[in-house]
Coordinates of C-alpha atoms in Angstrom, one line a residue:
M26 CA -13.4 22.0 80.3
F27 CA -16.3 21.9 77.9
E28 CA -17.1 19.2 75.3
I29 CA -17.5 20.2 71.7
D30 CA -20.8 18.5 71.4
A31 CA -22.0 20.4 74.5
L32 CA -20.9 23.7 73.0
R33 CA -22.7 22.8 69.8
L34 CA -25.9 22.0 71.8
L35 CA -25.6 25.3 73.6
V36 CA -25.5 27.2 70.3
T37 CA -28.4 25.2 68.8
V38 CA -30.6 25.8 71.9
A39 CA -29.8 29.5 71.7
E40 CA -30.7 29.6 68.0
T41 CA -34.0 27.8 68.5
G42 CA -35.0 29.2 71.9
S43 CA -36.2 25.8 72.9
F44 CA -34.9 22.5 74.3
T45 CA -37.6 20.7 72.3
K46 CA -36.6 22.4 68.9
A47 CA -33.0 21.8 69.6
A48 CA -33.6 18.1 70.3
V49 CA -35.4 17.8 66.9
R50 CA -32.7 19.6 65.0
L51 CA -29.9 17.4 66.5
N52 CA -31.9 14.2 66.6
Y53 CA -31.7 14.0 70.4
T54 CA -34.5 13.3 72.9
Q55 CA -35.7 16.3 74.9
S56 CA -34.6 14.6 78.1
A57 CA -31.1 14.1 76.7
V58 CA -30.9 17.8 75.8
S59 CA -32.0 18.8 79.3
R60 CA -29.4 16.5 80.9
R61 CA -26.6 17.8 78.7
I62 CA -27.5 21.4 79.4
A63 CA -27.6 20.7 83.1
T64 CA -24.2 19.2 82.9
L65 CA -22.9 22.2 80.9
E66 CA -24.3 24.6 83.5
H67 CA -22.7 22.6 86.3
Q68 CA -19.3 22.9 84.5
A69 CA -19.9 26.6 83.9
G70 CA -20.7 27.2 87.6
G71 CA -24.3 28.3 87.2
P72 CA -27.3 28.7 84.9
L73 CA -26.8 29.6 81.3
F74 CA -30.4 30.0 80.3
E75 CA -33.5 31.8 81.6
R76 CA -36.4 29.4 81.7
L77 CA -39.4 31.2 80.2
P78 CA -43.0 30.1 80.1
R79 CA -42.5 29.3 76.4
G80 CA -38.9 28.4 75.7
V81 CA -35.5 29.6 77.0
R82 CA -33.0 32.4 76.3
L83 CA -29.4 33.0 77.2
N84 CA -28.6 34.8 80.4
P85 CA -25.4 37.0 80.8
A86 CA -23.3 33.9 81.6
G87 CA -24.9 32.0 78.7
R88 CA -24.2 34.9 76.3
T89 CA -20.5 34.9 77.3
L90 CA -20.1 31.2 76.9
H91 CA -22.1 31.3 73.6
R92 CA -19.7 33.9 72.1
H93 CA -16.7 31.8 72.9
A94 CA -18.5 28.6 71.6
L95 CA -19.2 30.3 68.3
E96 CA -15.5 31.1 68.0
V97 CA -14.4 27.6 68.9
L98 CA -16.9 25.9 66.5
D99 CA -15.9 28.3 63.7
R100 CA -12.2 27.5 64.2
L101 CA -12.9 23.8 64.2
S102 CA -15.0 24.1 61.1
R103 CA -12.2 25.9 59.3
A104 CA -9.7 23.4 60.4
R105 CA -11.8 20.5 59.0
R106 CA -12.1 22.3 55.7
E107 CA -8.4 23.0 55.5
L108 CA -7.5 19.4 56.4
A109 CA -10.0 18.1 53.8
V110 CA -8.4 20.3 51.2
L111 CA -4.8 19.2 52.2
Q112 CA -5.6 15.5 52.3
A113 CA -7.2 15.8 48.9
G114 CA -4.0 17.5 47.6
Q115 CA -6.0 20.6 46.5
G116 CA -4.1 23.3 48.3
G117 CA -4.0 24.8 51.8
L118 CA -1.1 25.8 53.9
L119 CA 2.3 24.3 53.4
H120 CA 4.9 25.0 56.1
M121 CA 8.4 24.7 54.8
G122 CA 11.9 25.7 56.1
A123 CA 15.4 26.1 54.6
F124 CA 18.9 27.0 55.7
S125 CA 20.0 30.5 54.8
T126 CA 22.0 30.0 51.6
A127 CA 19.3 27.8 50.1
N128 CA 17.1 30.9 50.3
I129 CA 19.3 32.9 48.1
S130 CA 18.2 31.3 44.8
L131 CA 17.4 27.6 45.1
V132 CA 14.3 27.8 47.3
P133 CA 12.9 31.1 45.8
T134 CA 13.1 29.5 42.3
A135 CA 11.1 26.4 43.4
L136 CA 8.6 28.4 45.3
R137 CA 7.9 30.7 42.3
A138 CA 7.3 27.5 40.2
L139 CA 5.0 26.2 42.9
Q140 CA 3.1 29.4 42.9
D141 CA 2.6 29.2 39.2
A142 CA 1.7 25.5 39.2
R143 CA -0.4 25.5 42.4
P144 CA -1.8 28.9 43.2
D145 CA -4.1 27.2 45.7
V146 CA -1.2 26.4 48.0
E147 CA -0.2 29.1 50.5
V148 CA 3.5 28.6 51.7
V149 CA 4.6 29.6 55.1
A150 CA 8.4 29.8 54.9
V151 CA 10.9 29.9 57.8
E152 CA 14.7 30.1 57.8
G153 CA 16.8 28.1 60.3
R154 CA 19.7 25.9 60.9
T155 CA 19.5 22.4 59.7
G156 CA 19.3 20.9 63.2
T157 CA 16.5 23.1 64.2
L158 CA 14.6 22.4 60.9
M159 CA 14.9 18.6 61.4
E160 CA 13.5 19.0 64.9
R161 CA 10.6 21.0 63.7
L162 CA 9.9 18.4 61.0
G163 CA 10.0 15.7 63.7
D164 CA 7.6 17.7 65.9
G165 CA 5.2 18.2 63.0
A166 CA 5.7 22.0 62.7
L167 CA 7.0 21.7 59.2
D168 CA 5.8 19.8 56.1
L169 CA 9.2 20.0 54.2
A170 CA 12.7 21.3 54.8
V171 CA 15.8 21.9 52.7
V172 CA 18.7 20.9 54.9
S173 CA 22.5 20.1 54.5
D174 CA 25.3 18.3 56.2
Y175 CA 27.4 21.5 56.5
P176 CA 29.2 22.3 58.7
S177 CA 28.9 19.3 61.1
G178 CA 27.0 16.5 59.4
L179 CA 23.3 15.8 58.7
P180 CA 21.3 15.2 61.9
S181 CA 18.4 12.8 62.1
A182 CA 14.9 13.0 63.6
D183 CA 12.3 10.5 64.3
G184 CA 9.8 9.9 61.5
V185 CA 11.8 12.1 59.0
T186 CA 13.3 10.9 55.8
T187 CA 15.8 12.7 53.6
S188 CA 16.8 12.5 50.0
V189 CA 19.8 14.1 48.2
L190 CA 18.9 17.2 46.3
C191 CA 22.4 18.2 45.0
E192 CA 26.0 18.5 45.9
D193 CA 27.4 22.0 46.6
D194 CA 31.1 22.8 46.2
L195 CA 32.6 25.0 48.9
C196 CA 34.8 27.8 47.6
V197 CA 36.9 30.3 49.5
A198 CA 36.2 34.1 49.5
L199 CA 39.3 36.3 49.5
P200 CA 39.6 40.0 50.1
P201 CA 40.4 42.3 47.2
G202 CA 44.2 42.5 46.5
H203 CA 44.9 39.2 48.3
R204 CA 48.1 37.6 47.1
L205 CA 46.2 34.5 45.9
A206 CA 43.3 36.3 44.4
G207 CA 44.3 35.5 40.8
S208 CA 44.9 31.8 41.4
G209 CA 41.5 30.5 40.3
T210 CA 42.0 27.2 42.2
L211 CA 43.8 26.9 45.5
D212 CA 45.2 24.2 47.7
L213 CA 44.0 24.7 51.2
S214 CA 47.5 24.5 52.6
E215 CA 48.2 27.8 50.8
L216 CA 45.8 29.4 53.3
R217 CA 47.4 28.0 56.5
E218 CA 48.4 31.5 57.7
E219 CA 44.9 33.0 57.2
A220 CA 42.3 33.8 59.9
W221 CA 39.0 31.9 59.1
L222 CA 35.5 33.3 59.4
Q223 CA 33.4 30.3 60.6
D224 CA 30.1 29.9 62.5
A225 CA 31.1 26.7 64.3
Y226 CA 34.6 25.5 65.0
G227 CA 36.3 23.5 67.7
D228 CA 33.2 22.5 69.7
R229 CA 32.4 19.7 67.3
P230 CA 33.8 18.2 64.1
T231 CA 33.4 20.5 61.1
M232 CA 34.2 20.2 57.4
L233 CA 36.7 23.0 57.7
A234 CA 38.5 21.4 60.6
D235 CA 38.7 18.1 58.8
A236 CA 39.9 19.7 55.6
C237 CA 42.6 21.7 57.4
A238 CA 43.8 18.5 59.2
R239 CA 44.0 16.7 55.8
A240 CA 46.1 19.6 54.6
G241 CA 48.4 19.3 57.5
F242 CA 47.6 22.4 59.6
T243 CA 45.3 24.0 62.1
P244 CA 44.0 27.5 61.4
R245 CA 46.0 30.0 63.3
K246 CA 42.8 31.9 64.2
V247 CA 39.0 31.3 63.8
I248 CA 36.6 34.3 64.1
R249 CA 33.1 33.1 65.0
I250 CA 30.8 34.9 62.6
A251 CA 27.4 33.4 61.9
E252 CA 25.7 35.6 59.3
W253 CA 26.8 35.8 55.7
T254 CA 26.7 39.5 55.6
G255 CA 29.1 39.7 58.5
K256 CA 31.5 37.2 56.9
F257 CA 31.5 39.1 53.6
G258 CA 32.2 42.3 55.5
Y259 CA 35.1 40.9 57.5
V260 CA 36.6 39.4 54.3
A261 CA 36.2 42.7 52.5
A262 CA 38.1 44.4 55.3
G263 CA 40.9 41.9 55.0
L264 CA 40.3 40.4 58.5
G265 CA 40.0 36.8 57.2
V266 CA 38.8 34.4 54.6
A267 CA 35.6 32.3 54.5
L268 CA 34.2 29.1 52.9
V269 CA 31.3 30.0 50.7
P270 CA 29.0 27.4 49.1
S271 CA 28.5 27.7 45.4
L272 CA 24.7 28.1 46.0
A273 CA 25.6 31.5 47.5
A274 CA 28.1 32.6 44.9
W275 CA 26.0 35.2 43.1
A276 CA 25.2 36.9 46.5
V277 CA 29.0 37.5 47.1
P278 CA 29.9 41.2 46.8
D279 CA 31.6 42.1 43.6
E280 CA 34.8 43.3 45.3
L281 CA 35.5 39.8 46.8
V282 CA 37.2 37.0 44.9
L283 CA 35.9 33.4 44.9
C284 CA 38.4 30.6 44.3
R285 CA 37.8 26.9 44.0
L286 CA 39.6 24.5 46.3
T287 CA 41.4 21.3 45.3
D288 CA 40.2 19.2 48.2
P289 CA 37.3 17.1 46.9
G290 CA 36.0 16.7 50.5
L291 CA 35.1 20.4 50.7
R292 CA 31.7 19.8 49.3
R293 CA 28.4 19.7 51.1
T294 CA 25.3 17.7 50.3
V295 CA 21.9 19.4 50.2
H296 CA 18.9 17.3 51.1
V297 CA 15.1 17.5 51.0
A298 CA 13.6 16.3 54.3
L299 CA 10.0 15.1 54.7
P300 CA 7.8 13.6 57.3
A301 CA 6.8 9.9 57.0
A302 CA 3.4 10.8 55.5
P303 CA 4.1 14.0 53.4
L304 CA 1.4 16.2 52.0
P305 CA 0.8 16.2 48.3
A306 CA 1.9 19.8 48.1
A307 CA 5.1 19.0 49.8
L308 CA 5.9 16.3 47.3
K309 CA 5.1 18.8 44.5
L310 CA 7.6 21.2 46.0
R311 CA 10.2 18.5 46.4
D312 CA 9.9 17.8 42.6
L313 CA 10.2 21.5 41.8
L314 CA 13.3 21.8 44.0
R315 CA 14.8 18.9 42.0
D316 CA 13.9 20.8 38.8
A317 CA 15.6 23.9 40.1
V318 CA 19.0 22.2 40.5
D319 CA 18.9 20.3 37.2

């Protein structure tokens, strides 16, 4: 409704108490100031200043708009400062996202290193599914994301580029006392009679479905559990088995048994995703993520 220059003029007239002094400060003509204020008052629905014998002062409507104008101008000033800092690579806010198991060790390790190397960068971290994170990168809401092709492939987003960070083997978590718990390495076909704990299955292709098909069977039962704490609880109770990425291995409860699988296709790829014009701080975090997996 109101132009920024008009709000700035309102504040200057209020500070100087004079159209003439405001014109001098802003390098306007007095007639230009009078016209701009008249237009602003028209937009506001009535007078904003009391015209005095010597100068002007805000009336109640003017004081209300003046208060909001100060807030708007202050926010814009802070935005300009933050943008200048970001574009110069000197710090500011960095919005990043990651999928859940990347937040167990990989991302915290890199963020700690970033905090030590760049204490001027303030990270705003969010957790989400890969598809959601890619959408938020495409919308400009994130500056960097750690994403993966598990369980259903890596989605794309306009203006977003990805680079491989690491490959992550998928193991299977077995309950204590399971008949195969001492095997170390298993063929997936040995688990054909098990119930599987899986977030997504059947509504679209998944790594688990593909691997079971290669092994010549379809799981007899799939229990849809999304969160890792729930999966671990179900496995501990002997209600099923679950694929667990090696990035999450140290978070697996001690009573569960992790076994490797012989199928080389049971491996996910972890990527760093960036917008087309990444911030310097995002590039620094990307490098620290790479260091964290070396």
